[in-house]
Short mmCIF file of C-alpha atoms in Angstrom, two decimals:
data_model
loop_
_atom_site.label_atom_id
_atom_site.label_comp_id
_atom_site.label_asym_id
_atom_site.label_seq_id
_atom_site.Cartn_x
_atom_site.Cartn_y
_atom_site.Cartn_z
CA UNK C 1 0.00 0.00 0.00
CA UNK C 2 2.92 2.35 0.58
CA UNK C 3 4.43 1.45 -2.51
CA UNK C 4 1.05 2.71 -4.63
CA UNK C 5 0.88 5.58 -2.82
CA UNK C 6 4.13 6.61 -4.14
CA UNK C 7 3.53 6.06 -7.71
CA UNK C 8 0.62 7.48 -7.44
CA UNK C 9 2.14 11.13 -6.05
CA UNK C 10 4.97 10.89 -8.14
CA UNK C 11 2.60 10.52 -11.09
CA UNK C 12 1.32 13.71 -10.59
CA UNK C 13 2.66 16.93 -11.93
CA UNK C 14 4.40 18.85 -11.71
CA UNK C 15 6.00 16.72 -8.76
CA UNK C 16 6.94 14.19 -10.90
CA UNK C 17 8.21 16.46 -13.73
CA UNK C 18 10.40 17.88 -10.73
CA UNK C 19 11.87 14.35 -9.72
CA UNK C 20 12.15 13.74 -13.64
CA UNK C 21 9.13 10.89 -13.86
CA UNK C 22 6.34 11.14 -15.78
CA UNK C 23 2.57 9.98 -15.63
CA UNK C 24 0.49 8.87 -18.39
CA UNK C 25 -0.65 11.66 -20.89
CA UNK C 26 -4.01 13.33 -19.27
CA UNK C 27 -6.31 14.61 -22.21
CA UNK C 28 -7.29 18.28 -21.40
CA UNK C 29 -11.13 18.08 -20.16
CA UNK C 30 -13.94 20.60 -20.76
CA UNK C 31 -14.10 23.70 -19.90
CA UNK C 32 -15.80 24.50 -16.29
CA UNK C 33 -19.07 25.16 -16.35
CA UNK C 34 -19.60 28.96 -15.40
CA UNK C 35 -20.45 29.87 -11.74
CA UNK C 36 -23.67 29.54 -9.92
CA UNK C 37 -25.32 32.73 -9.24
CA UNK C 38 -27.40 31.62 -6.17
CA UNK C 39 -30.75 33.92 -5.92
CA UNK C 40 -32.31 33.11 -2.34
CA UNK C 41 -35.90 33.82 -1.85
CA UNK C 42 -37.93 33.97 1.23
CA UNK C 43 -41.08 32.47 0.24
CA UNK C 44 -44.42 33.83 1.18
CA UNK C 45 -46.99 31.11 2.56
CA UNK C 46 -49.49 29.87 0.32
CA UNK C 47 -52.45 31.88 1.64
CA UNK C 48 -54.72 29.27 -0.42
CA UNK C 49 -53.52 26.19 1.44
CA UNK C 50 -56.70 24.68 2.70
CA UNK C 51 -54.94 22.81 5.39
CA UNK C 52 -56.18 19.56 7.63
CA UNK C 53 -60.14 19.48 8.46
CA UNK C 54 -61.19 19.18 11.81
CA UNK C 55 -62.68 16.04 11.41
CA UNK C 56 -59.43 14.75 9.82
CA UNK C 57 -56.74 16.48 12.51
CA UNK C 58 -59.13 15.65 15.61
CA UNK C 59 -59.31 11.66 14.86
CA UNK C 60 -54.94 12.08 14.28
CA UNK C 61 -54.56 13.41 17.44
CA UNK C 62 -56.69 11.53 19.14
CA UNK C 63 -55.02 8.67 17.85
CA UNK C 64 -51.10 9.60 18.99
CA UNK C 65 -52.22 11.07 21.76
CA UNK C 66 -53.33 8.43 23.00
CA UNK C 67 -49.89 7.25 24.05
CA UNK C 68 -49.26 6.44 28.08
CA UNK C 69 -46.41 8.84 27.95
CA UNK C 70 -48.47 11.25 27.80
CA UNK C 71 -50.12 11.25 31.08
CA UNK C 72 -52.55 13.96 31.74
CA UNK C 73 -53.02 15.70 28.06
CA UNK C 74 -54.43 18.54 26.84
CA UNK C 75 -54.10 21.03 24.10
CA UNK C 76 -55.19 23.09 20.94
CA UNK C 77 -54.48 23.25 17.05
CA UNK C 78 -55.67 26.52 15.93
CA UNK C 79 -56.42 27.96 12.40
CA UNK C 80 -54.95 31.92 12.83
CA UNK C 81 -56.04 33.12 9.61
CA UNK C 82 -59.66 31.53 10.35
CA UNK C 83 -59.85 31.61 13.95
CA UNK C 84 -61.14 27.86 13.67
CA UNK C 85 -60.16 25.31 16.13
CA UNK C 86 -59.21 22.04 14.40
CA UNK C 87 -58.47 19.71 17.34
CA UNK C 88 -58.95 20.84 21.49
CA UNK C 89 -58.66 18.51 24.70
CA UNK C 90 -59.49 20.11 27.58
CA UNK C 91 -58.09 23.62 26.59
CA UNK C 92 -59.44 25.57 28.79
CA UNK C 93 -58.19 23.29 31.75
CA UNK C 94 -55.10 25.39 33.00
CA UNK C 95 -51.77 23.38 34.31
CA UNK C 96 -48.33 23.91 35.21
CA UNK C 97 -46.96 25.64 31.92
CA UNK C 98 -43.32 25.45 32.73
CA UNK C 99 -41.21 27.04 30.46
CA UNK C 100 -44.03 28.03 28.04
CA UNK C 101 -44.40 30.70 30.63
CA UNK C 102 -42.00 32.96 29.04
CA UNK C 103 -44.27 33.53 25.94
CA UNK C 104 -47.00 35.54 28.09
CA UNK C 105 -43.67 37.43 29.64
CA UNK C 106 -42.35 37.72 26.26
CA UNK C 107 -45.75 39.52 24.63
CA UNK C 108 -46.16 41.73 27.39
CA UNK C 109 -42.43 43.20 27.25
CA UNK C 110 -43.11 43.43 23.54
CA UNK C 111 -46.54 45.67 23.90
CA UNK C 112 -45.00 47.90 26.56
CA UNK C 113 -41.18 48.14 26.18
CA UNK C 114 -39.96 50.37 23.14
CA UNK C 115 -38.15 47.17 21.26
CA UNK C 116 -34.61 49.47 21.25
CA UNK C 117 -34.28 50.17 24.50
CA UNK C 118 -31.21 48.99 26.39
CA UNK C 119 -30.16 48.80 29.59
CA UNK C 120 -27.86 50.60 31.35
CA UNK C 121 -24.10 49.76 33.64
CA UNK C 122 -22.70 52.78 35.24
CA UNK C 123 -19.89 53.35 37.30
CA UNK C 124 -20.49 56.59 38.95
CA UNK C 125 -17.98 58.64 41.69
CA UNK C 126 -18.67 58.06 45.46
CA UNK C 127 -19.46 60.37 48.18
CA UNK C 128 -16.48 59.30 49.86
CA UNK C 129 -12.63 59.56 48.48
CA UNK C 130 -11.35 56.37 46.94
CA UNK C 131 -15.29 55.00 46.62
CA UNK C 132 -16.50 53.88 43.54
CA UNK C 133 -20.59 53.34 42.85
CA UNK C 134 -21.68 50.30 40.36
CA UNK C 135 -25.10 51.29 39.11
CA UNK C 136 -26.52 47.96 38.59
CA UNK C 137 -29.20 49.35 35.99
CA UNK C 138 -30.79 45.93 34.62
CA UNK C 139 -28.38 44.16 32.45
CA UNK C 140 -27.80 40.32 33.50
CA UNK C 141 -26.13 39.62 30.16
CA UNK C 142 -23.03 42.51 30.99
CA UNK C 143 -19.88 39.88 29.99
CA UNK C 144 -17.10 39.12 31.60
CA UNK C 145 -15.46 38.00 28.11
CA UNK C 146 -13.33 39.61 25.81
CA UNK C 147 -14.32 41.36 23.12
CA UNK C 148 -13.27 39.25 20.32
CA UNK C 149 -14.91 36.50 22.15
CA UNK C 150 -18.80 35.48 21.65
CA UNK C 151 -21.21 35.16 24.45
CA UNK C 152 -23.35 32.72 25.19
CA UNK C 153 -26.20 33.94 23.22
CA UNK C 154 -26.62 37.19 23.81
CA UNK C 155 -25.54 39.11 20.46
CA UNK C 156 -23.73 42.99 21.07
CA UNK C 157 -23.15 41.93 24.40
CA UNK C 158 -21.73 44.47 27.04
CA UNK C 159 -18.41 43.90 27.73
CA UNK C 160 -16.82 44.67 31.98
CA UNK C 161 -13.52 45.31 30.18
CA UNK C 162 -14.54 48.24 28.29
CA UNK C 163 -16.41 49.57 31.76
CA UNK C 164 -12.95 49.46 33.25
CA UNK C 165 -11.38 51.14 30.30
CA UNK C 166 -13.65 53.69 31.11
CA UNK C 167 -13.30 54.18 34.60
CA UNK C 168 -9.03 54.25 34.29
CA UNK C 169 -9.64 56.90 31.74
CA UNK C 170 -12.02 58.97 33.73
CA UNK C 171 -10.17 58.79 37.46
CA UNK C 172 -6.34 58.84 38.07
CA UNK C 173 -6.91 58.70 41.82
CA UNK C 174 -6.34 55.13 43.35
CA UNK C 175 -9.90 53.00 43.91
CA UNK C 176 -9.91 51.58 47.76
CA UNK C 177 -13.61 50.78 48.02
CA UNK C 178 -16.44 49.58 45.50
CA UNK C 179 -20.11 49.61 46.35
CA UNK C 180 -22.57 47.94 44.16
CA UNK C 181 -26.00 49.87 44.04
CA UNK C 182 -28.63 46.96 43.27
CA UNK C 183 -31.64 48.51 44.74
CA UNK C 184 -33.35 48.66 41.27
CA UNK C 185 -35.49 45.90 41.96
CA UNK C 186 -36.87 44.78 45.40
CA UNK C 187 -38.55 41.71 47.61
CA UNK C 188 -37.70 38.47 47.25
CA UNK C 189 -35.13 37.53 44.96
CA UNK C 190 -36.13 33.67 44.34
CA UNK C 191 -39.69 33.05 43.03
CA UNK C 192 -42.28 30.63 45.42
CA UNK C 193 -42.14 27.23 44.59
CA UNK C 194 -38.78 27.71 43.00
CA UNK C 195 -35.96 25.12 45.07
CA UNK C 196 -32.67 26.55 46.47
CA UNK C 197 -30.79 23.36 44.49
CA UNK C 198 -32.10 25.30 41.34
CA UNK C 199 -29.34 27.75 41.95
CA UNK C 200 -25.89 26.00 42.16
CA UNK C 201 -28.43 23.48 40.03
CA UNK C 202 -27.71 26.02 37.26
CA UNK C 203 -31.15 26.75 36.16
CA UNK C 204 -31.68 30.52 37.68
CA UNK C 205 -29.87 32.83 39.67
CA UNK C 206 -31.42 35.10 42.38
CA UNK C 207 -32.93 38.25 40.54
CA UNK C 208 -30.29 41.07 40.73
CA UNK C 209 -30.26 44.29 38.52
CA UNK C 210 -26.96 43.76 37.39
CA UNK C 211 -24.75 40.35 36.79
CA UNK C 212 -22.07 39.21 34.58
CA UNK C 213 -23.71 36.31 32.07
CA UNK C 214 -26.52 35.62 33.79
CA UNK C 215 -24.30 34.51 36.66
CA UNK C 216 -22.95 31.47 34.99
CA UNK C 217 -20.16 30.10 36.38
CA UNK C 218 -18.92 29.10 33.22
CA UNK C 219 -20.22 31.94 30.68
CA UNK C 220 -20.70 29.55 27.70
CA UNK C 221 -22.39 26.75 29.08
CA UNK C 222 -26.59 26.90 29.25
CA UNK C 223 -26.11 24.99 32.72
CA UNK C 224 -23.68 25.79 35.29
CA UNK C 225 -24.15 26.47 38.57
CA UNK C 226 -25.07 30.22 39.59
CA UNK C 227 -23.85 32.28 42.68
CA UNK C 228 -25.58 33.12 45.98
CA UNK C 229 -25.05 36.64 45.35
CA UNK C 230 -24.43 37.57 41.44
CA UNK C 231 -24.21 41.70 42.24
CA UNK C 232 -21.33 41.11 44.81
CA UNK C 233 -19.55 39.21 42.09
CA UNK C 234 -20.10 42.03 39.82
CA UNK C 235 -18.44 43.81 41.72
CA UNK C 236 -15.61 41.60 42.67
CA UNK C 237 -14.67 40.98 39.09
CA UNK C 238 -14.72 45.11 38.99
CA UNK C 239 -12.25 45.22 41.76
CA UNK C 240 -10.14 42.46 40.83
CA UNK C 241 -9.44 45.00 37.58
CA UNK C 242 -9.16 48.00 39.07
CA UNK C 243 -6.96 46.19 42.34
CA UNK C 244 -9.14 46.71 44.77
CA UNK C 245 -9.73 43.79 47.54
CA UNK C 246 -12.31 41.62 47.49
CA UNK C 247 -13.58 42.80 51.23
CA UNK C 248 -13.57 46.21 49.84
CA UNK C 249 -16.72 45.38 47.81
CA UNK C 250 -19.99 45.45 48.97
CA UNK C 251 -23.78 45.51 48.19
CA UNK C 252 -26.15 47.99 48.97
CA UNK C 253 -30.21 46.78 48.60
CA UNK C 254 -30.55 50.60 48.97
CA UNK C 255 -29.23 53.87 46.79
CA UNK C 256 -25.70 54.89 47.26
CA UNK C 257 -25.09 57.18 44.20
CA UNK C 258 -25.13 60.43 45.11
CA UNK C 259 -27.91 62.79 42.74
CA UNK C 260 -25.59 64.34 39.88
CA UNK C 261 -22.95 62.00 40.75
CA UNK C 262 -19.98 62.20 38.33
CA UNK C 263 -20.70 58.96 35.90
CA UNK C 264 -16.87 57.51 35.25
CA UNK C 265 -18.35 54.52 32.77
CA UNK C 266 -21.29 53.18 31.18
CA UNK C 267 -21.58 50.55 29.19
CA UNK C 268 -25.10 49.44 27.22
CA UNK C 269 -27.19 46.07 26.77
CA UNK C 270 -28.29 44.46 23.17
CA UNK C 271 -31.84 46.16 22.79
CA UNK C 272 -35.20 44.47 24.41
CA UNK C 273 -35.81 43.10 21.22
CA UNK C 274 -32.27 40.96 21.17
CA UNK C 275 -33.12 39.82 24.25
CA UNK C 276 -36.43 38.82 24.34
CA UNK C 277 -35.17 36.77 21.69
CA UNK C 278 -32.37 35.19 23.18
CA UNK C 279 -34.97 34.63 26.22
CA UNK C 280 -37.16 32.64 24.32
CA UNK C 281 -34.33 30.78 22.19
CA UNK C 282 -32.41 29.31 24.95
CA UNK C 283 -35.30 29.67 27.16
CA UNK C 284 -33.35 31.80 30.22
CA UNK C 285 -34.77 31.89 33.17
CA UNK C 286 -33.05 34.72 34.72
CA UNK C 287 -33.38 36.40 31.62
CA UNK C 288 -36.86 36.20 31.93
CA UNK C 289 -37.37 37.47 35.23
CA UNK C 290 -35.07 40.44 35.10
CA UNK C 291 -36.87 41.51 31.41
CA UNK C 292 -40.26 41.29 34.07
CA UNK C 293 -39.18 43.38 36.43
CA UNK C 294 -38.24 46.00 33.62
CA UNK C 295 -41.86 45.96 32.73
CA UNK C 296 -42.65 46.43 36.14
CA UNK C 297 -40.81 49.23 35.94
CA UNK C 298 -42.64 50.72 33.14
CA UNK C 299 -46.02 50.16 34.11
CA UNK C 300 -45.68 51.79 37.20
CA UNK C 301 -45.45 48.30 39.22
CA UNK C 302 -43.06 47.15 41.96
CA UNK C 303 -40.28 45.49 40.63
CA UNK C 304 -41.03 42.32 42.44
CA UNK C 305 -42.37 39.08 41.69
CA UNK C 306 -45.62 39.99 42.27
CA UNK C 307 -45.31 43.55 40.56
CA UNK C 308 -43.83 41.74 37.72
CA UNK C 309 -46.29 39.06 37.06
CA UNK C 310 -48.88 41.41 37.59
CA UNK C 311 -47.96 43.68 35.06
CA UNK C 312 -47.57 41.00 32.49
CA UNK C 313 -51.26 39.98 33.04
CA UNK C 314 -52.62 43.40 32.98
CA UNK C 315 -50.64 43.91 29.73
CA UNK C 316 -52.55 41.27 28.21
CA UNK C 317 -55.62 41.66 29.69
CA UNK C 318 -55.42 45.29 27.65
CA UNK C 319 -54.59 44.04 24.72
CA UNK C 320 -57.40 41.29 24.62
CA UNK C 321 -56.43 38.35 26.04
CA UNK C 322 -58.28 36.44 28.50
CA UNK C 323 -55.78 35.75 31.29
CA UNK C 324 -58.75 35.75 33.84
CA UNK C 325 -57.68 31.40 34.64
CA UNK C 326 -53.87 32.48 34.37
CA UNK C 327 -52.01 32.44 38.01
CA UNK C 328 -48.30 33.29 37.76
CA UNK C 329 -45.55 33.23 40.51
CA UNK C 330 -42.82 34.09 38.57
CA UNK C 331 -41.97 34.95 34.65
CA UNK C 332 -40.00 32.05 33.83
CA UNK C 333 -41.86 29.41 34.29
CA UNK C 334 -39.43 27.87 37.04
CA UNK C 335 -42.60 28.16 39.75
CA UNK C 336 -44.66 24.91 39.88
CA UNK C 337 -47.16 27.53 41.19
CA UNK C 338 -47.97 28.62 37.62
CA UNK C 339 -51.14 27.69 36.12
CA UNK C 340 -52.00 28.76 32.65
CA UNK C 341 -54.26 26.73 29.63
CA UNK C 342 -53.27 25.40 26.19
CA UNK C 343 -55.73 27.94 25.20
CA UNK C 344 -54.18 31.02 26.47
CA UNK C 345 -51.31 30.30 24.87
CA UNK C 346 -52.19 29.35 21.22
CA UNK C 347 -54.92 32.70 21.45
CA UNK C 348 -51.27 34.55 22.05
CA UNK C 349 -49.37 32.64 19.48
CA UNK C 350 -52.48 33.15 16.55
CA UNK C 351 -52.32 36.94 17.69
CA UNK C 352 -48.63 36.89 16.96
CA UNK C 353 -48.71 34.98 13.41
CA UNK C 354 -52.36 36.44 12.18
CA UNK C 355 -53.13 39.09 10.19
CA UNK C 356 -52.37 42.83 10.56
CA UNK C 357 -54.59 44.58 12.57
CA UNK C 358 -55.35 48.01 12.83
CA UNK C 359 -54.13 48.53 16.49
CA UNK C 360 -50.36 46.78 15.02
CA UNK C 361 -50.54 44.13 18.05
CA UNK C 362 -49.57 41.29 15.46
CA UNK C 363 -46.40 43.56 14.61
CA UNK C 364 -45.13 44.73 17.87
CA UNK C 365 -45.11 40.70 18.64
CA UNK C 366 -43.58 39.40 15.79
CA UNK C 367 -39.97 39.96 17.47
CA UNK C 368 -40.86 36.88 19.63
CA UNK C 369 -41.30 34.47 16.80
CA UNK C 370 -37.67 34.33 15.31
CA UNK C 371 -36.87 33.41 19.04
CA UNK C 372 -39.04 30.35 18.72
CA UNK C 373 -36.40 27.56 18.79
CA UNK C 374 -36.94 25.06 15.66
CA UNK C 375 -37.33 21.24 16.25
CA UNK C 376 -33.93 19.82 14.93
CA UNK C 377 -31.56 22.92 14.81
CA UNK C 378 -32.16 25.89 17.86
CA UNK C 379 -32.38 27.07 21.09
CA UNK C 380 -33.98 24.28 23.31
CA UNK C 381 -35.37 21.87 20.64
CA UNK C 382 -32.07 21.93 19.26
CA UNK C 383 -31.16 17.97 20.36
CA UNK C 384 -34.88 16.95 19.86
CA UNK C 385 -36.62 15.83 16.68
CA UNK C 386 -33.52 13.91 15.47
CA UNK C 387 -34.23 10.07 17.22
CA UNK C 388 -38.17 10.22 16.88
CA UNK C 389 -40.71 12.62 15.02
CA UNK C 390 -38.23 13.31 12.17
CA UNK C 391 -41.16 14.18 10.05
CA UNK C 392 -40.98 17.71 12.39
CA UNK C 393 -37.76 18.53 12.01
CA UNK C 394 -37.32 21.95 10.69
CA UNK C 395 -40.77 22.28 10.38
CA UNK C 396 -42.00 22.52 13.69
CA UNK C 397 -40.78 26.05 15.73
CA UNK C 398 -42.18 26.32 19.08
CA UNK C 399 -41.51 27.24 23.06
CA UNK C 400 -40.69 24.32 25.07
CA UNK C 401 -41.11 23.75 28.58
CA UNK C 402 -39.82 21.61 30.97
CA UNK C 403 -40.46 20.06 35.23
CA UNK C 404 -40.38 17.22 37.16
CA UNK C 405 -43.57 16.00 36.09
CA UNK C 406 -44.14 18.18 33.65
CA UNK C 407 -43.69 18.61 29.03
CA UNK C 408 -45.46 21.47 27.43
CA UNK C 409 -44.84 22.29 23.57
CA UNK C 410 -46.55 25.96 22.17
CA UNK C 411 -45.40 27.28 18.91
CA UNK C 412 -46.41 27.07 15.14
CA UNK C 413 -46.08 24.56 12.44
CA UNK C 414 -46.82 24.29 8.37
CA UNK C 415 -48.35 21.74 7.73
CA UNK C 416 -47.60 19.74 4.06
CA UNK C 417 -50.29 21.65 2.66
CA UNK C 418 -48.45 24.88 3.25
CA UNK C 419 -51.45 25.55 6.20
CA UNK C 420 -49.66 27.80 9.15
CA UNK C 421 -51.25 26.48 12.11
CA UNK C 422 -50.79 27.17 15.76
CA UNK C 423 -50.60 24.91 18.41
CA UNK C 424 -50.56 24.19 22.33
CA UNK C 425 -49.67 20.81 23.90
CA UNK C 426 -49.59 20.06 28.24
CA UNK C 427 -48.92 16.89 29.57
CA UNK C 428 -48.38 16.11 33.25
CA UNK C 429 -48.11 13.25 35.48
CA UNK C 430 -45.51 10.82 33.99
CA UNK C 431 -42.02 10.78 33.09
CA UNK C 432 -41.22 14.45 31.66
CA UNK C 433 -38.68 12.61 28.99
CA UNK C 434 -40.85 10.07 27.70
CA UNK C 435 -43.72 12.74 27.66
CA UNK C 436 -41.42 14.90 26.16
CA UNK C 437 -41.12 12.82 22.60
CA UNK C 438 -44.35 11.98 22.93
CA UNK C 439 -45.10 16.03 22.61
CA UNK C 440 -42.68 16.04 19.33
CA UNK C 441 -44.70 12.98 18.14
CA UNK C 442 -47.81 15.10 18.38
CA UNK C 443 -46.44 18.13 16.97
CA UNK C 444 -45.12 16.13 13.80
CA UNK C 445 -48.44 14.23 13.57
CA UNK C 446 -49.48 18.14 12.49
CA UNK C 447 -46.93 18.60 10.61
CA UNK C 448 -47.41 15.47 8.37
CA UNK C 449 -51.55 15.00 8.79
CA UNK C 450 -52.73 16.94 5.70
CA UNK C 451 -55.99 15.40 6.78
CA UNK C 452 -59.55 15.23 5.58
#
């Protein structure tokens, strides 16, 4: 074998030509054909599709929903150009949503926030020599990476470093203490029914107005565990840059910069937009609830758990949606104290995808529907749709949620018809990863009915 594969390189030229061998003759060949011009289009949905019947979807759902995995079921397959309901189980019933919280959370920051607003990270003089302020102003997703380095998913990122660029430039006078303002938001800072193992768990960190990645311990993993206090480490990594001790940095829960206080640094995060997006990609918890308390904040509410979940169900209520069965402990979706229906949320998801309407509800939602992971290649149904319901994959975009217990699948779907329909699926009371394919079986079965 060694032996051909040295005739065979010294057979080519003009290496062989070099070492004075030659290869047999090679006839010139044709000419190449000229270069593909690709011309991608974004194709506009067949508004003619007639889609599955009722009759037809109801008696394929019934069927594969029928599996054991499932549980407790229940669920919707909506129409949104019609308004018809092709297929319901107990819709109305509400259950724990899980993470299919964060679409109510996500439509009411879309309907209230301006979607290019950012959030704020000062560093502002103190009242004392040698004291500098950290004005935690919102911004969970301020990074601790370089700039040349991606985040975890948060596009135009903040970076610390550039804060302390800012700060050196600003001050020649040697720092001695830090004091991190985080009394932006107040009460609790862990939801009810949300477990302390959730934290070094990895799946939230305690609600602080400023953190570095979402408190990850590792800034590019989804889960790794969190910190007991994410503002204090703010404000370590701060110190640790500009030499200062970490028992010179503290916390205040109330306000220590000074009115007109000279502002040394400030650094910006991606726009509400971006990270509602991100939110409902990689479905982050403490993305979620921080983004809340921000709409707290602009509708006048405490920026609290309560204040926050309250707003978002006001929001709605405004805007038309009936939220009067909702209950919500937190934003996320972590709380097993959450109760909402299938129907609430495919009424939110056809208001998203339907027509234009006059009031421009459908548009100022639409941000939250390129967030919608798809089954096979994003976000959280990025591993899914690739052993079982194949027939999905790609197809199917929707907002998963997962607990002990518990599998929920909202999002939309076109079906192979070209019919965009909607779709809400809730399953509880048996294994959450047997019930979870089960879900993606379902969801496919929509995909690939076509039925009549």
């Amino acid at each position: 074998m060694v032996a051909v594969g040295t005739v065979t390189a010294f057979t080519v030229e003009p290496v062989g030509r070099f070492l004075g061998l030659r290869g047999p003759e090679v006839a010139p060949g044709p000419p190449a054909p000229p270069a593909v011009e690709p011309d991608p289009v974004l194709r506009a949905l067949d508004l003619g599709a007639s889609g599955p019947s009722a009759e037809g979807l109801t008696a394929r759902l019934d069927q594969v929903g029928a599996s054991p995995a499932l549980g407790n079921l229940s669920g919707v397959v909506l129409d949104p150009a019609s308004g018809e309901t092709l297929w319901a189980l107990d819709e109305a019933v509400p259950r724990t949503p899980a993470s299919t919280t964060k679409l109510l959370t996500a439509a009411a920051i879309l309907l209230t926030v301006e979607h290019d607003t950012t959030l704020e990270t000062r560093v502002v003089q103190g009242e004392e020599p040698g004291t500098l302020v950290l004005v935690g102003g919102g911004d969970p997703t301020l990074s601790v990476l370089p700039r040349d380095t991606p985040t975890y998913n948060y596009p135009d990122a903040a970076r610390l470093d550039d804060l302390v660029e800012q700060v050196q430039a600003a001050t020649s006078e040697p720092v001695e203490r830090i004091v991190v303002d985080a009394s932006r938001y107040t009460g609790e800072r862990l939801a009810p029914g949300v477990g302390e193992s959730d934290v070094p768990g990895g799946h939230i960190a305690p609600v602080e107005p400023v953190m570095l990645d979402v408190d990850r311990q590792d800034p590019l993993l989804a889960t790794t565990p969190r910190s007991s206090e994410p503002a204090l480490a703010v404000g370590r990594a701060l110190g640790e840059r500009l030499g200062v001790p970490p028992d010179a940095v503290a916390v205040s829960r109330e306000p220590v910069a000074g009115e007109g206080a000279t502002v040394l640094g400030e650094v910006s995060s991606p726009s509400i937009e971006r990270m509602v997006e991100s939110m409902v990609l990689t479905s982050d918890n403490t993305l979620a609830e921080t983004l809340a308390r921000e709409l707290a904040i602009a509708t006048g509410h405490e920026p609290s758990f309560a204040g926050a979940t309250t707003a978002i169900l006001e929001v709605l209520a405004e805007h038309g949606l009936d939220v009067s069965t909702v209950a919500l402990s937190d934003a996320s979706g972590m709380s097993t104290e959450n109760d909402i229906s299938p129907a609430v949320l495919a009424e939110l998801l056809a208001e998203a995808v339907g027509p234009d309407r006059p009031d421009e509800v459908a548009m100022m939602l639409r941000p939250m529907l390129p967030g919608l992971p798809v089954a096979g290649a994003s976000g959280t149904l990025g591993g899914r749709y690739i052993d079982n319901a194949r027939e999905g994959r790609g197809w199917v975009q929707a907002k998963t949620g997962t607990l002990t217990g518990v599998s929920t699948l909202a999002g939309i779907v076109t079906d192979v018809e070209g019919k965009l329909l909607v779709f809400a699926l809730m399953s509880d009371g048996a294994n959450t990863l047997e019930a979870r394919a089960a879900l993606d079986e379902m969801a496919a079965a929509i995909r690939t009915c076509g039925c009549r």
